């Protein structure tokens, strides 16, 4: 079970499958959404999105894996579901940084609001549908990852916000923190597609160019005042 | 400082001002967004939306009250900012119910995702702009209220989720739980405008018609499986 954007090639998981396996004998389906694993294991309610270019396959898997506590919605937008699942981990690192700095929940809510805007912008440029990003695989998963104590990307960001270096924060966890490599890939993808992603850019600078997160927040807060509509 | 929808008349605060004061000598501006008060008092970073039909007034207040830790965005959509601030309290009660039932963060993320969809639907029917609901006064405020331990509406919902009656849960707090009356008003407004608001309807039934929240969740989770795009 994997998500992300492959280093250097910038391929999505379904594209990696095609690349490795050659012309597929059957269509591909991808699943993503707010589904922190320990909660699913406990049978707590969750809803996720499953995307395939084949509506038949999507509906077949939907009925195969849905449970009374695990509700699967189909979605035709494979690109959007894959990109949303990967890119939200970058915003989750930023969310953790805010936690580590003790910035509070008002700041995190503003981050989620602006985060989904820039992820959507990337998705549209990559050929995805905007609706996917306001759905379960987009906003839903972003909210879970930014607020769950169990999220590894958020926890990693929290360590950074508390002043640890990237190496120290990575060494402190036994888990893979996907978001670190994803920050590189998404930054490259955004550059290739000519998309502005200010939060992702700050995370990149904090992780790889020794930028101070506190100083970056101060700069974001004191930019010239403007209209909310200009910034969508 | 007030928000909500007036009982029976279903007027928004700016409409109440016009109703009481008569033809205004100066335009009206309204402010809303993720701004839990104790955090603002501590000088933690927050961003909010301020709406007025007068761009000049909006920009004047924006510059008057912005601080390095309190960033005000202008927004031309008075209806949207007012409706978002009121209706999100109903979703916050539902979010608290999930907390009280121990449903976990996957379920809350799905609630926020679907909650903003139905609030947006109400807003559009009332003449507001969809963008406002994906902005600070909409999504931003909803996220804060659904996840903040300090939110009175969420805490009230949590008590309901733990099995208290509405009377017990109200008696347990010294504060005004705006969301209870707002649930009535928004339900009436949705009916008047012919808008479907399934989460708000469940909250109404739980608060005023003795519906069991756990049973309502089970029913939502076991409806016929479908596509995410159908449900937008």
Tab-separated table of N, CA and C in Angstrom, chain A residues 49-143:
chain	number	residue	atom	x	y	z
A	49	UNK	N	-12.375	7.573	-0.908
A	49	UNK	CA	-12.659	7.675	-2.339
A	49	UNK	C	-11.834	6.638	-3.094
A	50	UNK	N	-12.445	5.999	-4.084
A	50	UNK	CA	-11.728	5.036	-4.890
A	50	UNK	C	-11.896	5.397	-6.351
A	51	UNK	N	-10.767	5.635	-7.021
A	51	UNK	CA	-10.832	6.152	-8.385
A	51	UNK	C	-10.299	5.147	-9.391
A	52	UNK	N	-10.990	5.070	-10.508
A	52	UNK	CA	-10.519	4.253	-11.617
A	52	UNK	C	-11.081	4.838	-12.897
A	53	UNK	N	-10.328	4.662	-13.987
A	53	UNK	CA	-10.873	5.087	-15.278
A	53	UNK	C	-11.938	4.114	-15.755
A	54	UNK	N	-11.979	2.932	-15.138
A	54	UNK	CA	-13.005	1.947	-15.480
A	54	UNK	C	-14.136	1.987	-14.442
A	55	UNK	N	-15.303	2.534	-14.810
A	55	UNK	CA	-16.407	2.596	-13.851
A	55	UNK	C	-16.806	1.205	-13.340
A	56	UNK	N	-16.677	0.182	-14.186
A	56	UNK	CA	-17.060	-1.177	-13.781
A	56	UNK	C	-16.137	-1.670	-12.665
A	57	UNK	N	-14.831	-1.492	-12.865
A	57	UNK	CA	-13.875	-1.933	-11.847
A	57	UNK	C	-14.127	-1.183	-10.539
A	58	UNK	N	-14.345	0.147	-10.651
A	58	UNK	CA	-14.563	0.968	-9.455
A	58	UNK	C	-15.737	0.437	-8.644
A	59	UNK	N	-16.842	0.177	-9.319
A	59	UNK	CA	-18.043	-0.294	-8.614
A	59	UNK	C	-17.818	-1.698	-8.048
A	60	UNK	N	-17.058	-2.528	-8.784
A	60	UNK	CA	-16.804	-3.894	-8.298
A	60	UNK	C	-16.007	-3.851	-6.986
A	61	UNK	N	-14.922	-3.075	-6.981
A	61	UNK	CA	-14.100	-2.987	-5.758
A	61	UNK	C	-14.892	-2.314	-4.641
A	62	UNK	N	-15.650	-1.274	-5.006
A	62	UNK	CA	-16.473	-0.579	-4.007
A	62	UNK	C	-17.328	-1.566	-3.230
A	63	UNK	N	-18.001	-2.471	-3.952
A	63	UNK	CA	-18.881	-3.426	-3.277
A	63	UNK	C	-18.088	-4.521	-2.569
A	64	UNK	N	-16.896	-4.804	-3.088
A	64	UNK	CA	-16.067	-5.862	-2.500
A	64	UNK	C	-15.528	-5.447	-1.130
A	65	UNK	N	-15.089	-4.179	-0.976
A	65	UNK	CA	-14.383	-3.814	0.254
A	65	UNK	C	-15.183	-2.917	1.192
A	66	UNK	N	-16.361	-2.448	0.779
A	66	UNK	CA	-17.157	-1.626	1.704
A	66	UNK	C	-17.646	-2.472	2.872
A	67	UNK	N	-17.714	-1.837	4.039
A	67	UNK	CA	-18.211	-2.466	5.261
A	67	UNK	C	-19.135	-1.462	5.939
A	68	UNK	N	-19.942	-1.903	6.897
A	68	UNK	CA	-20.823	-0.928	7.564
A	68	UNK	C	-20.042	0.229	8.202
A	69	UNK	N	-18.768	0.005	8.544
A	69	UNK	CA	-17.973	1.065	9.164
A	69	UNK	C	-16.968	1.666	8.171
A	70	UNK	N	-16.936	1.177	6.929
A	70	UNK	CA	-15.947	1.629	5.944
A	70	UNK	C	-16.662	1.857	4.628
A	71	UNK	N	-16.957	3.122	4.344
A	71	UNK	CA	-17.803	3.470	3.212
A	71	UNK	C	-16.940	3.959	2.053
A	72	UNK	N	-17.054	3.289	0.926
A	72	UNK	CA	-16.229	3.623	-0.243
A	72	UNK	C	-17.086	4.341	-1.288
A	73	UNK	N	-16.653	5.536	-1.661
A	73	UNK	CA	-17.279	6.271	-2.768
A	73	UNK	C	-16.410	6.097	-4.001
A	74	UNK	N	-17.009	5.868	-5.165
A	74	UNK	CA	-16.223	5.852	-6.392
A	74	UNK	C	-15.989	7.290	-6.866
A	75	UNK	N	-14.970	7.450	-7.701
A	75	UNK	CA	-14.584	8.763	-8.216
A	75	UNK	C	-13.837	8.507	-9.523
A	76	UNK	N	-14.189	9.197	-10.620
A	76	UNK	CA	-13.528	8.905	-11.900
A	76	UNK	C	-12.123	9.508	-12.024
A	77	UNK	N	-11.710	10.319	-11.043
A	77	UNK	CA	-10.515	11.162	-11.194
A	77	UNK	C	-9.270	10.531	-10.547
A	78	UNK	N	-8.603	9.632	-11.285
A	78	UNK	CA	-7.414	8.941	-10.772
A	78	UNK	C	-6.294	9.939	-10.458
A	79	UNK	N	-6.049	10.870	-11.358
A	79	UNK	CA	-4.972	11.861	-11.166
A	79	UNK	C	-5.199	12.644	-9.873
A	80	UNK	N	-6.428	13.117	-9.676
A	80	UNK	CA	-6.739	13.932	-8.503
A	80	UNK	C	-6.588	13.157	-7.202
A	81	UNK	N	-7.103	11.932	-7.168
A	81	UNK	CA	-7.028	11.137	-5.930
A	81	UNK	C	-5.567	10.843	-5.582
A	82	UNK	N	-4.756	10.518	-6.582
A	82	UNK	CA	-3.339	10.233	-6.295
A	82	UNK	C	-2.573	11.479	-5.867
A	83	UNK	N	-2.791	12.591	-6.564
A	83	UNK	CA	-2.057	13.830	-6.235
A	83	UNK	C	-2.482	14.380	-4.876
A	84	UNK	N	-3.759	14.283	-4.565
A	84	UNK	CA	-4.252	14.787	-3.274
A	84	UNK	C	-3.600	14.013	-2.134
A	85	UNK	N	-3.563	12.685	-2.266
A	85	UNK	CA	-2.996	11.844	-1.208
A	85	UNK	C	-1.523	12.120	-0.967
A	86	UNK	N	-0.799	12.460	-2.026
A	86	UNK	CA	0.631	12.745	-1.873
A	86	UNK	C	0.864	14.155	-1.328
A	87	UNK	N	0.243	15.137	-1.965
A	87	UNK	CA	0.583	16.528	-1.659
A	87	UNK	C	0.114	16.960	-0.275
A	88	UNK	N	-0.920	16.322	0.246
A	88	UNK	CA	-1.408	16.713	1.578
A	88	UNK	C	-0.359	16.463	2.668
A	89	UNK	N	0.579	15.545	2.431
A	89	UNK	CA	1.609	15.270	3.432
A	89	UNK	C	2.561	16.449	3.624
A	90	UNK	N	2.709	17.271	2.605
A	90	UNK	CA	3.552	18.464	2.722
A	90	UNK	C	2.874	19.482	3.642
A	91	UNK	N	1.566	19.665	3.420
A	91	UNK	CA	0.814	20.597	4.279
A	91	UNK	C	0.774	20.056	5.720
A	92	UNK	N	0.729	18.725	5.855
A	92	UNK	CA	0.729	18.121	7.193
A	92	UNK	C	2.019	18.435	7.939
A	93	UNK	N	3.146	18.456	7.230
A	93	UNK	CA	4.408	18.843	7.872
A	93	UNK	C	4.317	20.295	8.355
A	94	UNK	N	3.769	21.179	7.526
A	94	UNK	CA	3.587	22.578	7.929
A	94	UNK	C	2.680	22.674	9.152
A	95	UNK	N	1.628	21.853	9.161
A	95	UNK	CA	0.697	21.847	10.293
A	95	UNK	C	1.417	21.425	11.569
A	96	UNK	N	2.260	20.407	11.461
A	96	UNK	CA	3.053	19.968	12.614
A	96	UNK	C	3.988	21.063	13.090
A	97	UNK	N	4.605	21.790	12.162
A	97	UNK	CA	5.478	22.914	12.542
A	97	UNK	C	4.712	23.920	13.390
A	98	UNK	N	3.470	24.230	12.976
A	98	UNK	CA	2.648	25.171	13.757
A	98	UNK	C	2.411	24.610	15.160
A	99	UNK	N	2.136	23.297	15.246
A	99	UNK	CA	1.967	22.675	16.565
A	99	UNK	C	3.233	22.828	17.404
A	100	UNK	N	4.378	22.534	16.787
A	100	UNK	CA	5.651	22.601	17.513
A	100	UNK	C	5.963	24.006	17.997
A	101	UNK	N	5.517	25.003	17.232
A	101	UNK	CA	5.745	26.405	17.609
A	101	UNK	C	4.655	26.923	18.552
A	102	UNK	N	3.634	26.090	18.835
A	102	UNK	CA	2.548	26.516	19.720
A	102	UNK	C	1.664	27.592	19.121
A	103	UNK	N	1.439	27.519	17.805
A	103	UNK	CA	0.711	28.593	17.112
A	103	UNK	C	-0.805	28.554	17.318
A	104	UNK	N	-1.349	27.425	17.753
A	104	UNK	CA	-2.792	27.380	18.027
A	104	UNK	C	-3.609	26.939	16.843
A	105	UNK	N	-4.905	26.801	17.091
A	105	UNK	CA	-5.801	26.167	16.139
A	105	UNK	C	-6.325	27.160	15.093
A	106	UNK	N	-6.368	28.441	15.425
A	106	UNK	CA	-6.758	29.435	14.406
A	106	UNK	C	-5.770	29.384	13.234
A	107	UNK	N	-4.487	29.328	13.561
A	107	UNK	CA	-3.450	29.307	12.528
A	107	UNK	C	-3.540	28.014	11.717
A	108	UNK	N	-3.811	26.885	12.385
A	108	UNK	CA	-3.899	25.616	11.668
A	108	UNK	C	-5.096	25.602	10.722
A	109	UNK	N	-6.197	26.190	11.157
A	109	UNK	CA	-7.380	26.252	10.291
A	109	UNK	C	-7.104	27.103	9.055
A	110	UNK	N	-6.383	28.215	9.239
A	110	UNK	CA	-6.021	29.050	8.094
A	110	UNK	C	-5.084	28.272	7.161
A	111	UNK	N	-4.182	27.500	7.742
A	111	UNK	CA	-3.258	26.685	6.942
A	111	UNK	C	-4.016	25.658	6.102
A	112	UNK	N	-4.961	24.950	6.714
A	112	UNK	CA	-5.754	23.960	5.979
A	112	UNK	C	-6.504	24.649	4.838
A	113	UNK	N	-7.084	25.815	5.125
A	113	UNK	CA	-7.859	26.560	4.126
A	113	UNK	C	-7.006	26.957	2.933
A	114	UNK	N	-5.820	27.493	3.213
A	114	UNK	CA	-4.935	27.900	2.127
A	114	UNK	C	-4.239	26.694	1.507
A	115	UNK	N	-4.008	25.660	2.301
A	115	UNK	CA	-3.342	24.453	1.796
A	115	UNK	C	-4.161	23.777	0.709
A	116	UNK	N	-5.464	23.649	0.941
A	116	UNK	CA	-6.289	22.967	-0.052
A	116	UNK	C	-6.355	23.793	-1.340
A	117	UNK	N	-6.258	25.112	-1.220
A	117	UNK	CA	-6.256	25.966	-2.419
A	117	UNK	C	-5.038	25.671	-3.296
A	118	UNK	N	-3.860	25.577	-2.682
A	118	UNK	CA	-2.671	25.392	-3.530
A	118	UNK	C	-2.560	23.965	-4.054
A	119	UNK	N	-3.046	22.985	-3.287
A	119	UNK	CA	-3.062	21.593	-3.762
A	119	UNK	C	-4.023	21.461	-4.946
A	120	UNK	N	-5.163	22.134	-4.840
A	120	UNK	CA	-6.144	22.101	-5.931
A	120	UNK	C	-5.565	22.713	-7.203
A	121	UNK	N	-4.832	23.820	-7.020
A	121	UNK	CA	-4.208	24.503	-8.154
A	121	UNK	C	-3.237	23.554	-8.869
A	122	UNK	N	-2.449	22.820	-8.097
A	122	UNK	CA	-1.521	21.843	-8.684
A	122	UNK	C	-2.303	20.766	-9.436
A	123	UNK	N	-3.356	20.265	-8.798
A	123	UNK	CA	-4.150	19.199	-9.397
A	123	UNK	C	-4.745	19.609	-10.733
A	124	UNK	N	-5.326	20.801	-10.769
A	124	UNK	CA	-5.953	21.268	-12.010
A	124	UNK	C	-4.903	21.363	-13.122
A	125	UNK	N	-3.725	21.876	-12.772
A	125	UNK	CA	-2.649	21.991	-13.774
A	125	UNK	C	-2.204	20.615	-14.268
A	126	UNK	N	-2.368	19.589	-13.431
A	126	UNK	CA	-1.950	18.230	-13.807
A	126	UNK	C	-3.081	17.453	-14.471
A	127	UNK	N	-4.238	18.099	-14.664
A	127	UNK	CA	-5.339	17.446	-15.369
A	127	UNK	C	-6.378	16.814	-14.463
A	128	UNK	N	-6.320	17.089	-13.162
A	128	UNK	CA	-7.306	16.543	-12.229
A	128	UNK	C	-8.540	17.440	-12.163
A	129	UNK	N	-9.580	16.963	-11.475
A	129	UNK	CA	-10.804	17.753	-11.305
A	129	UNK	C	-10.802	18.465	-9.947
A	130	UNK	N	-11.200	19.724	-9.941
A	130	UNK	CA	-11.216	20.501	-8.694
A	130	UNK	C	-12.071	19.826	-7.621
A	131	UNK	N	-13.191	19.195	-7.998
A	131	UNK	CA	-14.113	18.592	-7.039
A	131	UNK	C	-13.438	17.524	-6.172
A	132	UNK	N	-12.488	16.817	-6.760
A	132	UNK	CA	-11.787	15.772	-6.003
A	132	UNK	C	-11.094	16.362	-4.776
A	133	UNK	N	-10.586	17.581	-4.914
A	133	UNK	CA	-9.828	18.206	-3.836
A	133	UNK	C	-10.729	18.760	-2.738
A	134	UNK	N	-11.992	19.022	-3.047
A	134	UNK	CA	-12.910	19.385	-1.948
A	134	UNK	C	-13.617	18.154	-1.404
A	135	UNK	N	-13.243	16.977	-1.888
A	135	UNK	CA	-13.871	15.745	-1.428
A	135	UNK	C	-13.038	15.001	-0.397
A	136	UNK	N	-13.334	13.706	-0.256
A	136	UNK	CA	-12.719	12.890	0.798
A	136	UNK	C	-11.209	12.752	0.625
A	137	UNK	N	-10.752	12.499	-0.604
A	137	UNK	CA	-9.314	12.295	-0.839
A	137	UNK	C	-8.535	13.600	-0.716
A	138	UNK	N	-9.218	14.734	-0.868
A	138	UNK	CA	-8.563	16.029	-0.781
A	138	UNK	C	-8.716	16.614	0.614
A	139	UNK	N	-9.741	17.435	0.773
A	139	UNK	CA	-9.982	18.094	2.058
A	139	UNK	C	-10.088	17.098	3.213
A	140	UNK	N	-10.820	15.999	2.999
A	140	UNK	CA	-11.024	15.029	4.085
A	140	UNK	C	-9.708	14.502	4.614
A	141	UNK	N	-8.867	14.043	3.720
A	141	UNK	CA	-7.587	13.476	4.143
A	141	UNK	C	-6.675	14.545	4.723
A	142	UNK	N	-6.717	15.746	4.155
A	142	UNK	CA	-5.882	16.846	4.669
A	142	UNK	C	-6.239	17.170	6.120
A	143	UNK	N	-7.537	17.260	6.407
A	143	UNK	CA	-7.989	17.570	7.768
A	143	UNK	C	-7.512	16.489	8.744
